[in-house]
PDB file of C-alpha atoms in Angstrom:
ATOM      1  CA  UNK A   1     -73.368 172.422 190.712  1.00  0.00           C
ATOM      2  CA  UNK A   2     -72.491 174.365 186.864  1.00  0.00           C
ATOM      3  CA  UNK A   3     -69.068 174.280 187.838  1.00  0.00           C
ATOM      4  CA  UNK A   4     -68.713 170.734 189.027  1.00  0.00           C
ATOM      5  CA  UNK A   5     -70.636 169.607 185.640  1.00  0.00           C
ATOM      6  CA  UNK A   6     -68.836 171.910 183.569  1.00  0.00           C
ATOM      7  CA  UNK A   7     -65.793 169.896 185.288  1.00  0.00           C
ATOM      8  CA  UNK A   8     -67.132 166.459 185.103  1.00  0.00           C
ATOM      9  CA  UNK A   9     -67.977 166.596 181.114  1.00  0.00           C
ATOM     10  CA  UNK A  10     -64.307 168.575 181.058  1.00  0.00           C
ATOM     11  CA  UNK A  11     -62.789 165.588 182.191  1.00  0.00           C
ATOM     12  CA  UNK A  12     -65.268 163.005 180.322  1.00  0.00           C
ATOM     13  CA  UNK A  13     -63.838 164.845 177.192  1.00  0.00           C
ATOM     14  CA  UNK A  14     -60.417 164.634 177.538  1.00  0.00           C
ATOM     15  CA  UNK A  15     -61.104 161.146 178.449  1.00  0.00           C
ATOM     16  CA  UNK A  16     -62.802 160.483 175.064  1.00  0.00           C
ATOM     17  CA  UNK A  17     -59.718 162.332 173.470  1.00  0.00           C
ATOM     18  CA  UNK A  18     -57.364 160.475 175.276  1.00  0.00           C
ATOM     19  CA  UNK A  19     -59.131 157.028 174.053  1.00  0.00           C
ATOM     20  CA  UNK A  20     -59.024 158.601 170.837  1.00  0.00           C
ATOM     21  CA  UNK A  21     -55.332 159.214 170.554  1.00  0.00           C
ATOM     22  CA  UNK A  22     -54.572 155.779 172.191  1.00  0.00           C
ATOM     23  CA  UNK A  23     -56.499 154.577 169.397  1.00  0.00           C
ATOM     24  CA  UNK A  24     -55.294 156.205 166.440  1.00  0.00           C
ATOM     25  CA  UNK A  25     -51.997 155.234 167.955  1.00  0.00           C
ATOM     26  CA  UNK A  26     -52.953 151.817 168.235  1.00  0.00           C
ATOM     27  CA  UNK A  27     -54.077 151.727 164.711  1.00  0.00           C
ATOM     28  CA  UNK A  28     -50.559 153.652 163.711  1.00  0.00           C
ATOM     29  CA  UNK A  29     -48.914 150.695 165.488  1.00  0.00           C
ATOM     30  CA  UNK A  30     -50.290 148.101 163.899  1.00  0.00           C
ATOM     31  CA  UNK A  31     -50.408 149.122 160.407  1.00  0.00           C
ATOM     32  CA  UNK A  32     -46.911 149.972 160.420  1.00  0.00           C
ATOM     33  CA  UNK A  33     -46.012 146.229 161.343  1.00  0.00           C
ATOM     34  CA  UNK A  34     -48.097 144.760 158.368  1.00  0.00           C
ATOM     35  CA  UNK A  35     -46.547 147.139 156.216  1.00  0.00           C
ATOM     36  CA  UNK A  36     -43.060 146.414 157.533  1.00  0.00           C
ATOM     37  CA  UNK A  37     -43.705 142.456 156.615  1.00  0.00           C
ATOM     38  CA  UNK A  38     -44.596 143.210 153.099  1.00  0.00           C
ATOM     39  CA  UNK A  39     -41.755 145.539 152.246  1.00  0.00           C
ATOM     40  CA  UNK A  40     -39.860 141.897 153.688  1.00  0.00           C
ATOM     41  CA  UNK A  41     -41.749 139.886 151.989  1.00  0.00           C
ATOM     42  CA  UNK A  42     -40.639 141.627 148.694  1.00  0.00           C
ATOM     43  CA  UNK A  43     -36.795 143.119 149.742  1.00  0.00           C
ATOM     44  CA  UNK A  44     -35.231 139.875 148.320  1.00  0.00           C
ATOM     45  CA  UNK A  45     -36.928 140.618 144.677  1.00  0.00           C
ATOM     46  CA  UNK A  46     -34.558 140.712 141.562  1.00  0.00           C
ATOM     47  CA  UNK A  47     -32.099 138.661 139.878  1.00  0.00           C
ATOM     48  CA  UNK A  48     -29.548 136.515 141.524  1.00  0.00           C
ATOM     49  CA  UNK A  49     -26.404 134.964 140.349  1.00  0.00           C
ATOM     50  CA  UNK A  50     -25.752 131.358 141.865  1.00  0.00           C
ATOM     51  CA  UNK A  51     -22.958 129.620 141.794  1.00  0.00           C
ATOM     52  CA  UNK A  52     -22.806 126.289 143.189  1.00  0.00           C
ATOM     53  CA  UNK A  53     -19.864 124.012 144.416  1.00  0.00           C
ATOM     54  CA  UNK A  54     -20.187 120.251 144.325  1.00  0.00           C
ATOM     55  CA  UNK A  55     -18.373 118.626 147.392  1.00  0.00           C
ATOM     56  CA  UNK A  56     -19.573 114.945 147.662  1.00  0.00           C
ATOM     57  CA  UNK A  57     -20.579 112.212 145.302  1.00  0.00           C
ATOM     58  CA  UNK A  58     -20.573 111.543 141.635  1.00  0.00           C
ATOM     59  CA  UNK A  59     -21.429 115.342 140.999  1.00  0.00           C
ATOM     60  CA  UNK A  60     -18.084 116.333 139.565  1.00  0.00           C
ATOM     61  CA  UNK A  61     -18.734 120.186 138.030  1.00  0.00           C
ATOM     62  CA  UNK A  62     -19.872 123.385 139.435  1.00  0.00           C
ATOM     63  CA  UNK A  63     -22.627 125.562 137.757  1.00  0.00           C
ATOM     64  CA  UNK A  64     -23.456 128.992 137.567  1.00  0.00           C
ATOM     65  CA  UNK A  65     -27.165 130.394 136.679  1.00  0.00           C
ATOM     66  CA  UNK A  66     -29.544 133.075 137.435  1.00  0.00           C
ATOM     67  CA  UNK A  67     -32.531 133.341 139.374  1.00  0.00           C
ATOM     68  CA  UNK A  68     -35.581 135.300 139.624  1.00  0.00           C
ATOM     69  CA  UNK A  69     -37.366 136.019 143.177  1.00  0.00           C
ATOM     70  CA  UNK A  70     -40.433 138.115 143.357  1.00  0.00           C
ATOM     71  CA  UNK A  71     -42.438 138.349 146.005  1.00  0.00           C
ATOM     72  CA  UNK A  72     -40.215 135.963 147.755  1.00  0.00           C
ATOM     73  CA  UNK A  73     -41.199 132.688 145.009  1.00  0.00           C
ATOM     74  CA  UNK A  74     -37.901 131.683 143.078  1.00  0.00           C
ATOM     75  CA  UNK A  75     -37.955 131.261 139.453  1.00  0.00           C
ATOM     76  CA  UNK A  76     -35.557 130.170 137.206  1.00  0.00           C
ATOM     77  CA  UNK A  77     -33.824 132.652 134.731  1.00  0.00           C
ATOM     78  CA  UNK A  78     -31.900 130.993 131.978  1.00  0.00           C
ATOM     79  CA  UNK A  79     -32.110 128.891 128.702  1.00  0.00           C
ATOM     80  CA  UNK A  80     -31.756 125.369 129.849  1.00  0.00           C
ATOM     81  CA  UNK A  81     -35.657 123.857 130.982  1.00  0.00           C
ATOM     82  CA  UNK A  82     -35.265 124.295 134.317  1.00  0.00           C
ATOM     83  CA  UNK A  83     -37.936 124.217 136.388  1.00  0.00           C
ATOM     84  CA  UNK A  84     -37.610 125.865 140.129  1.00  0.00           C
ATOM     85  CA  UNK A  85     -40.363 125.877 142.896  1.00  0.00           C
ATOM     86  CA  UNK A  86     -39.793 127.323 146.387  1.00  0.00           C
ATOM     87  CA  UNK A  87     -38.211 130.693 147.619  1.00  0.00           C
ATOM     88  CA  UNK A  88     -36.915 132.872 150.482  1.00  0.00           C
ATOM     89  CA  UNK A  89     -39.159 133.894 153.379  1.00  0.00           C
ATOM     90  CA  UNK A  90     -39.473 137.300 155.129  1.00  0.00           C
ATOM     91  CA  UNK A  91     -36.631 136.372 157.183  1.00  0.00           C
ATOM     92  CA  UNK A  92     -33.922 135.046 154.626  1.00  0.00           C
ATOM     93  CA  UNK A  93     -34.306 130.829 155.158  1.00  0.00           C
ATOM     94  CA  UNK A  94     -34.365 130.163 151.431  1.00  0.00           C
ATOM     95  CA  UNK A  95     -36.131 126.422 150.695  1.00  0.00           C
ATOM     96  CA  UNK A  96     -35.771 125.707 147.046  1.00  0.00           C
ATOM     97  CA  UNK A  97     -36.329 122.493 144.548  1.00  0.00           C
ATOM     98  CA  UNK A  98     -34.338 122.833 141.041  1.00  0.00           C
ATOM     99  CA  UNK A  99     -35.468 120.088 138.565  1.00  0.00           C
ATOM    100  CA  UNK A 100     -33.969 119.686 135.040  1.00  0.00           C
ATOM    101  CA  UNK A 101     -34.017 116.606 132.911  1.00  0.00           C
ATOM    102  CA  UNK A 102     -35.474 113.877 135.866  1.00  0.00           C
ATOM    103  CA  UNK A 103     -32.177 114.946 138.370  1.00  0.00           C
ATOM    104  CA  UNK A 104     -33.377 116.985 141.082  1.00  0.00           C
ATOM    105  CA  UNK A 105     -31.439 119.184 143.435  1.00  0.00           C
ATOM    106  CA  UNK A 106     -32.573 120.794 146.724  1.00  0.00           C
ATOM    107  CA  UNK A 107     -31.157 123.946 148.116  1.00  0.00           C
ATOM    108  CA  UNK A 108     -31.476 125.579 151.376  1.00  0.00           C
ATOM    109  CA  UNK A 109     -29.691 128.690 152.918  1.00  0.00           C
ATOM    110  CA  UNK A 110     -30.205 131.887 154.122  1.00  0.00           C
ATOM    111  CA  UNK A 111     -30.214 135.334 152.213  1.00  0.00           C
ATOM    112  CA  UNK A 112     -28.614 138.543 153.925  1.00  0.00           C
ATOM    113  CA  UNK A 113     -28.575 141.798 151.951  1.00  0.00           C
ATOM    114  CA  UNK A 114     -27.799 141.379 149.024  1.00  0.00           C
ATOM    115  CA  UNK A 115     -26.395 138.019 149.422  1.00  0.00           C
ATOM    116  CA  UNK A 116     -26.934 134.571 149.871  1.00  0.00           C
ATOM    117  CA  UNK A 117     -25.734 131.226 150.402  1.00  0.00           C
ATOM    118  CA  UNK A 118     -26.552 127.290 151.314  1.00  0.00           C
ATOM    119  CA  UNK A 119     -26.079 123.931 150.631  1.00  0.00           C
ATOM    120  CA  UNK A 120     -27.550 121.031 148.298  1.00  0.00           C
ATOM    121  CA  UNK A 121     -28.163 117.627 148.101  1.00  0.00           C
ATOM    122  CA  UNK A 122     -29.415 115.840 145.166  1.00  0.00           C
ATOM    123  CA  UNK A 123     -30.468 112.259 145.332  1.00  0.00           C
ATOM    124  CA  UNK A 124     -29.613 110.893 141.750  1.00  0.00           C
ATOM    125  CA  UNK A 125     -26.845 111.590 141.056  1.00  0.00           C
ATOM    126  CA  UNK A 126     -26.018 111.115 144.699  1.00  0.00           C
ATOM    127  CA  UNK A 127     -23.960 113.816 145.790  1.00  0.00           C
ATOM    128  CA  UNK A 128     -24.186 117.883 147.278  1.00  0.00           C
ATOM    129  CA  UNK A 129     -22.234 120.761 148.201  1.00  0.00           C
ATOM    130  CA  UNK A 130     -22.743 124.540 148.431  1.00  0.00           C
ATOM    131  CA  UNK A 131     -23.556 127.394 146.557  1.00  0.00           C
ATOM    132  CA  UNK A 132     -23.759 130.822 147.104  1.00  0.00           C
ATOM    133  CA  UNK A 133     -25.927 134.277 145.344  1.00  0.00           C
ATOM    134  CA  UNK A 134     -25.510 137.561 144.993  1.00  0.00           C
ATOM    135  CA  UNK A 135     -28.074 140.145 143.618  1.00  0.00           C
ATOM    136  CA  UNK A 136     -27.367 140.606 139.931  1.00  0.00           C
TER     137      UNK A 136
END
């Protein structure tokens, strides 16, 4: 019986060791995506140079300006009193609003790597267009 107990004890230790190893592996797998998501949220951080193109309506002027992104949140990086809200999510979807002197522009798009592009629209004056940005 002593041999059987030793064998059972060894088998039990192997099971415990196996469960501990599996638990550590699972913990590592769960921690990796959390770190990756945190990195993803910040992968678009920095200053971006933006160029707009007016395509419809009464907005006949194109603009060049800069935006800052920190933790996915967008702020205006220029000298005019412009309020920027919104941002870029972890997969690169851009949704933001820019307002200045009562005018409002809503922009949507997609960021990939060091470039982003999309569309914008303004209800007053009624116009719309596209935009392109690259990391400055």
